[in-house]
PDB file of C-alpha atoms in Angstrom:
ATOM      1  CA  UNK S   1     -59.735 -51.852 -12.828  1.00  0.00           C
ATOM      2  CA  UNK S   2     -62.035 -48.854 -13.262  1.00  0.00           C
ATOM      3  CA  UNK S   3     -60.893 -47.417  -9.918  1.00  0.00           C
ATOM      4  CA  UNK S   4     -57.209 -47.705 -10.942  1.00  0.00           C
ATOM      5  CA  UNK S   5     -57.953 -46.064 -14.322  1.00  0.00           C
ATOM      6  CA  UNK S   6     -59.884 -43.243 -12.630  1.00  0.00           C
ATOM      7  CA  UNK S   7     -57.073 -42.630 -10.159  1.00  0.00           C
ATOM      8  CA  UNK S   8     -54.505 -42.559 -12.995  1.00  0.00           C
ATOM      9  CA  UNK S   9     -56.595 -40.091 -14.999  1.00  0.00           C
ATOM     10  CA  UNK S  10     -56.915 -37.746 -12.054  1.00  0.00           C
ATOM     11  CA  UNK S  11     -53.251 -38.128 -11.169  1.00  0.00           C
ATOM     12  CA  UNK S  12     -52.279 -37.436 -14.775  1.00  0.00           C
ATOM     13  CA  UNK S  13     -54.330 -34.254 -14.928  1.00  0.00           C
ATOM     14  CA  UNK S  14     -53.018 -32.955 -11.653  1.00  0.00           C
ATOM     15  CA  UNK S  15     -49.407 -33.760 -12.638  1.00  0.00           C
ATOM     16  CA  UNK S  16     -49.879 -31.857 -15.879  1.00  0.00           C
ATOM     17  CA  UNK S  17     -51.154 -28.836 -14.003  1.00  0.00           C
ATOM     18  CA  UNK S  18     -48.067 -28.989 -11.762  1.00  0.00           C
ATOM     19  CA  UNK S  19     -45.657 -29.325 -14.686  1.00  0.00           C
ATOM     20  CA  UNK S  20     -47.233 -26.343 -16.411  1.00  0.00           C
ATOM     21  CA  UNK S  21     -46.279 -24.259 -13.374  1.00  0.00           C
ATOM     22  CA  UNK S  22     -43.089 -25.832 -11.997  1.00  0.00           C
ATOM     23  CA  UNK S  23     -42.303 -22.788  -9.941  1.00  0.00           C
ATOM     24  CA  UNK S  24     -44.172 -24.454  -7.081  1.00  0.00           C
ATOM     25  CA  UNK S  25     -41.674 -27.315  -7.043  1.00  0.00           C
ATOM     26  CA  UNK S  26     -38.860 -24.756  -6.898  1.00  0.00           C
ATOM     27  CA  UNK S  27     -40.548 -22.896  -4.053  1.00  0.00           C
ATOM     28  CA  UNK S  28     -41.023 -26.181  -2.172  1.00  0.00           C
ATOM     29  CA  UNK S  29     -37.337 -27.058  -2.515  1.00  0.00           C
ATOM     30  CA  UNK S  30     -35.853 -23.586  -1.960  1.00  0.00           C
ATOM     31  CA  UNK S  31     -36.521 -23.271   1.780  1.00  0.00           C
ATOM     32  CA  UNK S  32     -35.271 -26.759   2.733  1.00  0.00           C
ATOM     33  CA  UNK S  33     -32.157 -26.186   0.649  1.00  0.00           C
ATOM     34  CA  UNK S  34     -31.514 -22.929   2.504  1.00  0.00           C
ATOM     35  CA  UNK S  35     -31.763 -24.861   5.768  1.00  0.00           C
ATOM     36  CA  UNK S  36     -29.398 -27.427   4.350  1.00  0.00           C
ATOM     37  CA  UNK S  37     -26.813 -24.930   3.250  1.00  0.00           C
ATOM     38  CA  UNK S  38     -27.072 -22.216   5.900  1.00  0.00           C
ATOM     39  CA  UNK S  39     -28.307 -23.973   9.057  1.00  0.00           C
ATOM     40  CA  UNK S  40     -26.896 -27.484   8.932  1.00  0.00           C
ATOM     41  CA  UNK S  41     -23.208 -26.369   9.064  1.00  0.00           C
ATOM     42  CA  UNK S  42     -23.899 -24.985  12.559  1.00  0.00           C
ATOM     43  CA  UNK S  43     -25.003 -28.378  13.889  1.00  0.00           C
ATOM     44  CA  UNK S  44     -21.622 -30.081  14.298  1.00  0.00           C
ATOM     45  CA  UNK S  45     -20.568 -27.915  17.283  1.00  0.00           C
ATOM     46  CA  UNK S  46     -24.144 -27.605  18.543  1.00  0.00           C
ATOM     47  CA  UNK S  47     -24.707 -31.385  18.610  1.00  0.00           C
ATOM     48  CA  UNK S  48     -21.104 -32.150  19.523  1.00  0.00           C
ATOM     49  CA  UNK S  49     -21.079 -34.520  16.548  1.00  0.00           C
ATOM     50  CA  UNK S  50     -17.732 -36.169  15.707  1.00  0.00           C
ATOM     51  CA  UNK S  51     -17.977 -35.240  12.001  1.00  0.00           C
ATOM     52  CA  UNK S  52     -20.118 -33.010   9.795  1.00  0.00           C
ATOM     53  CA  UNK S  53     -21.487 -36.161   8.121  1.00  0.00           C
ATOM     54  CA  UNK S  54     -22.863 -37.392  11.461  1.00  0.00           C
ATOM     55  CA  UNK S  55     -24.564 -34.021  11.994  1.00  0.00           C
ATOM     56  CA  UNK S  56     -26.205 -34.293   8.541  1.00  0.00           C
ATOM     57  CA  UNK S  57     -27.463 -37.805   9.424  1.00  0.00           C
ATOM     58  CA  UNK S  58     -29.408 -36.187  12.229  1.00  0.00           C
ATOM     59  CA  UNK S  59     -30.557 -33.088  10.409  1.00  0.00           C
ATOM     60  CA  UNK S  60     -31.437 -34.271   6.903  1.00  0.00           C
ATOM     61  CA  UNK S  61     -34.028 -36.898   7.960  1.00  0.00           C
ATOM     62  CA  UNK S  62     -35.819 -34.330  10.077  1.00  0.00           C
ATOM     63  CA  UNK S  63     -35.717 -31.817   7.235  1.00  0.00           C
ATOM     64  CA  UNK S  64     -37.308 -34.378   4.847  1.00  0.00           C
ATOM     65  CA  UNK S  65     -40.082 -35.178   7.362  1.00  0.00           C
ATOM     66  CA  UNK S  66     -40.655 -31.413   7.718  1.00  0.00           C
ATOM     67  CA  UNK S  67     -41.016 -31.152   3.950  1.00  0.00           C
ATOM     68  CA  UNK S  68     -43.514 -34.045   3.872  1.00  0.00           C
ATOM     69  CA  UNK S  69     -45.646 -32.601   6.685  1.00  0.00           C
ATOM     70  CA  UNK S  70     -45.822 -29.017   5.550  1.00  0.00           C
ATOM     71  CA  UNK S  71     -45.945 -29.889   1.836  1.00  0.00           C
ATOM     72  CA  UNK S  72     -49.022 -31.996   2.465  1.00  0.00           C
ATOM     73  CA  UNK S  73     -50.887 -29.890   4.996  1.00  0.00           C
ATOM     74  CA  UNK S  74     -51.155 -26.877   2.669  1.00  0.00           C
ATOM     75  CA  UNK S  75     -52.318 -28.701  -0.454  1.00  0.00           C
ATOM     76  CA  UNK S  76     -55.948 -27.941   0.381  1.00  0.00           C
ATOM     77  CA  UNK S  77     -55.578 -24.359  -0.925  1.00  0.00           C
ATOM     78  CA  UNK S  78     -55.461 -25.649  -4.507  1.00  0.00           C
ATOM     79  CA  UNK S  79     -58.661 -27.611  -3.947  1.00  0.00           C
ATOM     80  CA  UNK S  80     -60.451 -24.556  -2.624  1.00  0.00           C
ATOM     81  CA  UNK S  81     -59.508 -22.766  -5.829  1.00  0.00           C
ATOM     82  CA  UNK S  82     -60.951 -25.692  -7.830  1.00  0.00           C
ATOM     83  CA  UNK S  83     -64.151 -25.494  -5.748  1.00  0.00           C
ATOM     84  CA  UNK S  84     -64.412 -21.777  -6.546  1.00  0.00           C
ATOM     85  CA  UNK S  85     -63.803 -22.447 -10.259  1.00  0.00           C
ATOM     86  CA  UNK S  86     -66.542 -25.124 -10.374  1.00  0.00           C
ATOM     87  CA  UNK S  87     -64.167 -28.055 -11.089  1.00  0.00           C
ATOM     88  CA  UNK S  88     -65.479 -30.127  -8.197  1.00  0.00           C
ATOM     89  CA  UNK S  89     -69.043 -29.212  -9.099  1.00  0.00           C
ATOM     90  CA  UNK S  90     -68.569 -30.546 -12.658  1.00  0.00           C
ATOM     91  CA  UNK S  91     -67.187 -33.749 -11.234  1.00  0.00           C
ATOM     92  CA  UNK S  92     -70.683 -34.565  -9.970  1.00  0.00           C
ATOM     93  CA  UNK S  93     -71.888 -35.471 -13.457  1.00  0.00           C
ATOM     94  CA  UNK S  94     -68.949 -37.796 -14.231  1.00  0.00           C
ATOM     95  CA  UNK S  95     -68.771 -41.525 -13.424  1.00  0.00           C
ATOM     96  CA  UNK S  96     -65.300 -41.143 -11.911  1.00  0.00           C
ATOM     97  CA  UNK S  97     -64.766 -42.796  -8.535  1.00  0.00           C
ATOM     98  CA  UNK S  98     -64.968 -40.304  -5.658  1.00  0.00           C
ATOM     99  CA  UNK S  99     -62.077 -42.024  -3.917  1.00  0.00           C
ATOM    100  CA  UNK S 100     -60.043 -41.683  -7.139  1.00  0.00           C
ATOM    101  CA  UNK S 101     -60.673 -37.906  -7.035  1.00  0.00           C
ATOM    102  CA  UNK S 102     -58.834 -37.841  -3.717  1.00  0.00           C
ATOM    103  CA  UNK S 103     -56.116 -40.441  -4.383  1.00  0.00           C
ATOM    104  CA  UNK S 104     -55.170 -39.011  -7.772  1.00  0.00           C
ATOM    105  CA  UNK S 105     -54.492 -35.650  -6.135  1.00  0.00           C
ATOM    106  CA  UNK S 106     -52.718 -37.082  -3.111  1.00  0.00           C
ATOM    107  CA  UNK S 107     -50.511 -39.349  -5.220  1.00  0.00           C
ATOM    108  CA  UNK S 108     -49.481 -36.278  -7.240  1.00  0.00           C
ATOM    109  CA  UNK S 109     -48.425 -34.667  -3.956  1.00  0.00           C
ATOM    110  CA  UNK S 110     -46.513 -37.809  -2.941  1.00  0.00           C
ATOM    111  CA  UNK S 111     -44.578 -37.902  -6.211  1.00  0.00           C
ATOM    112  CA  UNK S 112     -43.815 -34.165  -5.949  1.00  0.00           C
ATOM    113  CA  UNK S 113     -42.543 -34.714  -2.384  1.00  0.00           C
ATOM    114  CA  UNK S 114     -40.320 -37.616  -3.403  1.00  0.00           C
ATOM    115  CA  UNK S 115     -38.773 -35.580  -6.218  1.00  0.00           C
ATOM    116  CA  UNK S 116     -37.950 -32.866  -3.755  1.00  0.00           C
ATOM    117  CA  UNK S 117     -36.577 -35.399  -1.258  1.00  0.00           C
ATOM    118  CA  UNK S 118     -34.258 -36.870  -3.911  1.00  0.00           C
ATOM    119  CA  UNK S 119     -32.928 -33.424  -4.765  1.00  0.00           C
ATOM    120  CA  UNK S 120     -32.199 -32.629  -1.102  1.00  0.00           C
ATOM    121  CA  UNK S 121     -30.597 -36.047  -0.543  1.00  0.00           C
ATOM    122  CA  UNK S 122     -28.346 -35.635  -3.536  1.00  0.00           C
ATOM    123  CA  UNK S 123     -27.271 -32.211  -2.289  1.00  0.00           C
ATOM    124  CA  UNK S 124     -26.587 -33.655   1.154  1.00  0.00           C
ATOM    125  CA  UNK S 125     -24.306 -36.254  -0.432  1.00  0.00           C
ATOM    126  CA  UNK S 126     -22.043 -33.411  -1.421  1.00  0.00           C
ATOM    127  CA  UNK S 127     -21.628 -32.699   2.310  1.00  0.00           C
ATOM    128  CA  UNK S 128     -20.412 -36.245   3.005  1.00  0.00           C
ATOM    129  CA  UNK S 129     -23.770 -37.733   3.983  1.00  0.00           C
ATOM    130  CA  UNK S 130     -23.711 -41.492   3.351  1.00  0.00           C
ATOM    131  CA  UNK S 131     -26.709 -43.826   3.542  1.00  0.00           C
ATOM    132  CA  UNK S 132     -27.417 -47.318   2.234  1.00  0.00           C
ATOM    133  CA  UNK S 133     -29.799 -47.373  -0.701  1.00  0.00           C
ATOM    134  CA  UNK S 134     -32.117 -49.914   0.935  1.00  0.00           C
ATOM    135  CA  UNK S 135     -32.431 -47.831   4.076  1.00  0.00           C
ATOM    136  CA  UNK S 136     -32.942 -44.705   1.950  1.00  0.00           C
ATOM    137  CA  UNK S 137     -35.806 -46.309   0.014  1.00  0.00           C
ATOM    138  CA  UNK S 138     -37.494 -47.358   3.270  1.00  0.00           C
ATOM    139  CA  UNK S 139     -37.105 -43.788   4.551  1.00  0.00           C
ATOM    140  CA  UNK S 140     -38.736 -42.561   1.322  1.00  0.00           C
ATOM    141  CA  UNK S 141     -41.652 -44.930   1.984  1.00  0.00           C
ATOM    142  CA  UNK S 142     -42.063 -43.282   5.394  1.00  0.00           C
ATOM    143  CA  UNK S 143     -42.062 -39.841   3.777  1.00  0.00           C
ATOM    144  CA  UNK S 144     -44.588 -40.992   1.123  1.00  0.00           C
ATOM    145  CA  UNK S 145     -47.001 -42.218   3.824  1.00  0.00           C
ATOM    146  CA  UNK S 146     -46.686 -38.938   5.697  1.00  0.00           C
ATOM    147  CA  UNK S 147     -47.348 -36.892   2.530  1.00  0.00           C
ATOM    148  CA  UNK S 148     -50.316 -39.139   1.643  1.00  0.00           C
ATOM    149  CA  UNK S 149     -51.835 -38.652   5.094  1.00  0.00           C
ATOM    150  CA  UNK S 150     -51.270 -34.917   5.418  1.00  0.00           C
ATOM    151  CA  UNK S 151     -52.423 -34.078   1.885  1.00  0.00           C
ATOM    152  CA  UNK S 152     -55.571 -36.203   2.262  1.00  0.00           C
ATOM    153  CA  UNK S 153     -56.411 -34.540   5.559  1.00  0.00           C
ATOM    154  CA  UNK S 154     -55.747 -31.123   4.028  1.00  0.00           C
ATOM    155  CA  UNK S 155     -58.121 -31.858   1.153  1.00  0.00           C
ATOM    156  CA  UNK S 156     -60.768 -33.138   3.552  1.00  0.00           C
ATOM    157  CA  UNK S 157     -60.536 -30.050   5.755  1.00  0.00           C
ATOM    158  CA  UNK S 158     -60.614 -27.816   2.647  1.00  0.00           C
ATOM    159  CA  UNK S 159     -63.908 -29.397   1.618  1.00  0.00           C
ATOM    160  CA  UNK S 160     -65.268 -28.731   5.110  1.00  0.00           C
ATOM    161  CA  UNK S 161     -64.234 -25.108   5.508  1.00  0.00           C
ATOM    162  CA  UNK S 162     -64.284 -24.014   1.792  1.00  0.00           C
ATOM    163  CA  UNK S 163     -62.270 -20.889   2.561  1.00  0.00           C
ATOM    164  CA  UNK S 164     -58.574 -20.023   2.511  1.00  0.00           C
ATOM    165  CA  UNK S 165     -59.149 -17.587   5.378  1.00  0.00           C
ATOM    166  CA  UNK S 166     -60.248 -20.480   7.586  1.00  0.00           C
ATOM    167  CA  UNK S 167     -57.851 -23.089   6.262  1.00  0.00           C
ATOM    168  CA  UNK S 168     -54.632 -21.106   6.753  1.00  0.00           C
ATOM    169  CA  UNK S 169     -54.904 -20.463  10.498  1.00  0.00           C
ATOM    170  CA  UNK S 170     -56.261 -23.946  11.073  1.00  0.00           C
ATOM    171  CA  UNK S 171     -53.347 -25.634   9.334  1.00  0.00           C
ATOM    172  CA  UNK S 172     -50.838 -23.358  11.038  1.00  0.00           C
ATOM    173  CA  UNK S 173     -52.380 -24.121  14.447  1.00  0.00           C
ATOM    174  CA  UNK S 174     -51.872 -27.859  13.743  1.00  0.00           C
ATOM    175  CA  UNK S 175     -48.433 -27.529  12.161  1.00  0.00           C
ATOM    176  CA  UNK S 176     -46.670 -25.538  14.820  1.00  0.00           C
ATOM    177  CA  UNK S 177     -47.043 -27.987  17.757  1.00  0.00           C
ATOM    178  CA  UNK S 178     -46.371 -30.892  15.386  1.00  0.00           C
ATOM    179  CA  UNK S 179     -43.083 -29.234  14.394  1.00  0.00           C
ATOM    180  CA  UNK S 180     -41.997 -28.355  17.941  1.00  0.00           C
ATOM    181  CA  UNK S 181     -42.931 -31.740  19.446  1.00  0.00           C
ATOM    182  CA  UNK S 182     -41.393 -34.008  16.812  1.00  0.00           C
ATOM    183  CA  UNK S 183     -37.701 -33.108  17.107  1.00  0.00           C
ATOM    184  CA  UNK S 184     -37.501 -32.280  13.438  1.00  0.00           C
ATOM    185  CA  UNK S 185     -34.682 -29.714  13.563  1.00  0.00           C
ATOM    186  CA  UNK S 186     -32.971 -30.948  16.724  1.00  0.00           C
ATOM    187  CA  UNK S 187     -33.363 -34.327  18.534  1.00  0.00           C
ATOM    188  CA  UNK S 188     -35.599 -34.256  21.585  1.00  0.00           C
ATOM    189  CA  UNK S 189     -32.895 -35.965  23.631  1.00  0.00           C
ATOM    190  CA  UNK S 190     -31.805 -32.410  24.458  1.00  0.00           C
ATOM    191  CA  UNK S 191     -35.272 -31.484  25.743  1.00  0.00           C
ATOM    192  CA  UNK S 192     -36.520 -31.656  29.379  1.00  0.00           C
ATOM    193  CA  UNK S 193     -38.125 -34.904  30.462  1.00  0.00           C
ATOM    194  CA  UNK S 194     -41.633 -33.495  30.592  1.00  0.00           C
ATOM    195  CA  UNK S 195     -41.329 -32.282  26.980  1.00  0.00           C
ATOM    196  CA  UNK S 196     -40.076 -35.707  25.831  1.00  0.00           C
ATOM    197  CA  UNK S 197     -43.094 -37.267  27.597  1.00  0.00           C
ATOM    198  CA  UNK S 198     -45.504 -35.057  25.624  1.00  0.00           C
ATOM    199  CA  UNK S 199     -43.638 -35.708  22.393  1.00  0.00           C
ATOM    200  CA  UNK S 200     -44.172 -39.466  22.852  1.00  0.00           C
ATOM    201  CA  UNK S 201     -47.816 -38.820  21.941  1.00  0.00           C
ATOM    202  CA  UNK S 202     -46.898 -37.077  18.710  1.00  0.00           C
ATOM    203  CA  UNK S 203     -46.887 -39.710  15.894  1.00  0.00           C
ATOM    204  CA  UNK S 204     -44.535 -37.598  13.815  1.00  0.00           C
ATOM    205  CA  UNK S 205     -41.830 -37.876  16.495  1.00  0.00           C
ATOM    206  CA  UNK S 206     -41.869 -41.611  15.891  1.00  0.00           C
ATOM    207  CA  UNK S 207     -41.574 -40.984  12.176  1.00  0.00           C
ATOM    208  CA  UNK S 208     -38.592 -38.651  12.664  1.00  0.00           C
ATOM    209  CA  UNK S 209     -36.839 -41.096  15.021  1.00  0.00           C
ATOM    210  CA  UNK S 210     -37.445 -43.963  12.572  1.00  0.00           C
ATOM    211  CA  UNK S 211     -36.171 -41.965   9.604  1.00  0.00           C
ATOM    212  CA  UNK S 212     -33.044 -40.966  11.518  1.00  0.00           C
ATOM    213  CA  UNK S 213     -32.417 -44.558  12.438  1.00  0.00           C
ATOM    214  CA  UNK S 214     -32.646 -45.522   8.753  1.00  0.00           C
ATOM    215  CA  UNK S 215     -30.157 -42.814   7.769  1.00  0.00           C
ATOM    216  CA  UNK S 216     -27.831 -44.101  10.511  1.00  0.00           C
ATOM    217  CA  UNK S 217     -28.066 -47.612   8.995  1.00  0.00           C
ATOM    218  CA  UNK S 218     -29.930 -49.029  12.021  1.00  0.00           C
ATOM    219  CA  UNK S 219     -32.600 -50.989  10.149  1.00  0.00           C
ATOM    220  CA  UNK S 220     -33.361 -53.171  13.163  1.00  0.00           C
ATOM    221  CA  UNK S 221     -34.232 -50.258  15.386  1.00  0.00           C
ATOM    222  CA  UNK S 222     -37.721 -50.601  16.829  1.00  0.00           C
ATOM    223  CA  UNK S 223     -38.450 -46.910  16.007  1.00  0.00           C
ATOM    224  CA  UNK S 224     -38.287 -47.728  12.298  1.00  0.00           C
ATOM    225  CA  UNK S 225     -41.066 -50.336  12.311  1.00  0.00           C
ATOM    226  CA  UNK S 226     -43.124 -48.613  14.996  1.00  0.00           C
ATOM    227  CA  UNK S 227     -42.945 -45.348  13.008  1.00  0.00           C
ATOM    228  CA  UNK S 228     -43.903 -47.052   9.772  1.00  0.00           C
ATOM    229  CA  UNK S 229     -46.796 -48.877  11.433  1.00  0.00           C
ATOM    230  CA  UNK S 230     -48.143 -45.743  13.154  1.00  0.00           C
ATOM    231  CA  UNK S 231     -47.891 -43.550  10.043  1.00  0.00           C
ATOM    232  CA  UNK S 232     -49.424 -46.303   7.811  1.00  0.00           C
ATOM    233  CA  UNK S 233     -52.463 -46.612  10.117  1.00  0.00           C
ATOM    234  CA  UNK S 234     -52.874 -42.822  10.284  1.00  0.00           C
ATOM    235  CA  UNK S 235     -52.519 -42.555   6.507  1.00  0.00           C
ATOM    236  CA  UNK S 236     -55.269 -45.127   6.001  1.00  0.00           C
ATOM    237  CA  UNK S 237     -57.502 -43.335   8.483  1.00  0.00           C
ATOM    238  CA  UNK S 238     -56.799 -39.950   6.917  1.00  0.00           C
ATOM    239  CA  UNK S 239     -57.572 -41.174   3.396  1.00  0.00           C
ATOM    240  CA  UNK S 240     -60.796 -42.889   4.564  1.00  0.00           C
ATOM    241  CA  UNK S 241     -62.004 -39.676   6.302  1.00  0.00           C
ATOM    242  CA  UNK S 242     -61.105 -37.448   3.363  1.00  0.00           C
ATOM    243  CA  UNK S 243     -62.733 -39.868   0.921  1.00  0.00           C
ATOM    244  CA  UNK S 244     -65.988 -39.502   2.816  1.00  0.00           C
ATOM    245  CA  UNK S 245     -65.755 -35.737   2.476  1.00  0.00           C
ATOM    246  CA  UNK S 246     -65.302 -36.123  -1.297  1.00  0.00           C
ATOM    247  CA  UNK S 247     -68.277 -38.473  -1.427  1.00  0.00           C
ATOM    248  CA  UNK S 248     -70.435 -35.938   0.356  1.00  0.00           C
ATOM    249  CA  UNK S 249     -69.238 -32.981  -1.687  1.00  0.00           C
ATOM    250  CA  UNK S 250     -69.438 -34.745  -5.100  1.00  0.00           C
ATOM    251  CA  UNK S 251     -72.822 -36.461  -5.330  1.00  0.00           C
TER     252      UNK S 251
END
């Protein structure tokens, strides 16, 4: 009970900070919306899709996974600012759970991501995208797990490096191959065989394939459950590792 209350208090404070400066939500939505409006219309001829709606079923899931990955990986910058301001230092004298300090922040990031995902999905409906609500909710669960994992890892790395100058190139170095080897913007079925073989080792490619299957209404596709399982395990591992970093930093 105390752990849940601590998590809620941290989440509440972090959410209030976000709502006081909602420009960050706008910034997070703006770029994906530009992709949706300016890039997605080119996909029908490029993918040889029978309709524009079919092209959006391929593109929108990848765009949402992209938002979950990048939105989470760069959350550590805010934590470094809190470190510099002494917020984390003051947490040492409080009885709040160290795991709650992490989860409260990460859950704020998950909720922010889901709000952005709903906005993008609603906009995509205007372009004839159609998806069953049950499949959509399961896809949102996949996105939430990705955001939980990436934000937790970002916080843990931020506590290790304690510098924006070190965190920025490190996160970019991780993000670029993840993006290119997950088929986010275009399916990897168009890639050479050797590239597809490498992508099989990228857990996010499973998440993208599973999310696309859900948007296509193929709930029984093995990629859905394999992707959910892989991401859930990685999310648990990422949270456990980041929680240890919080425990060491806040003693």
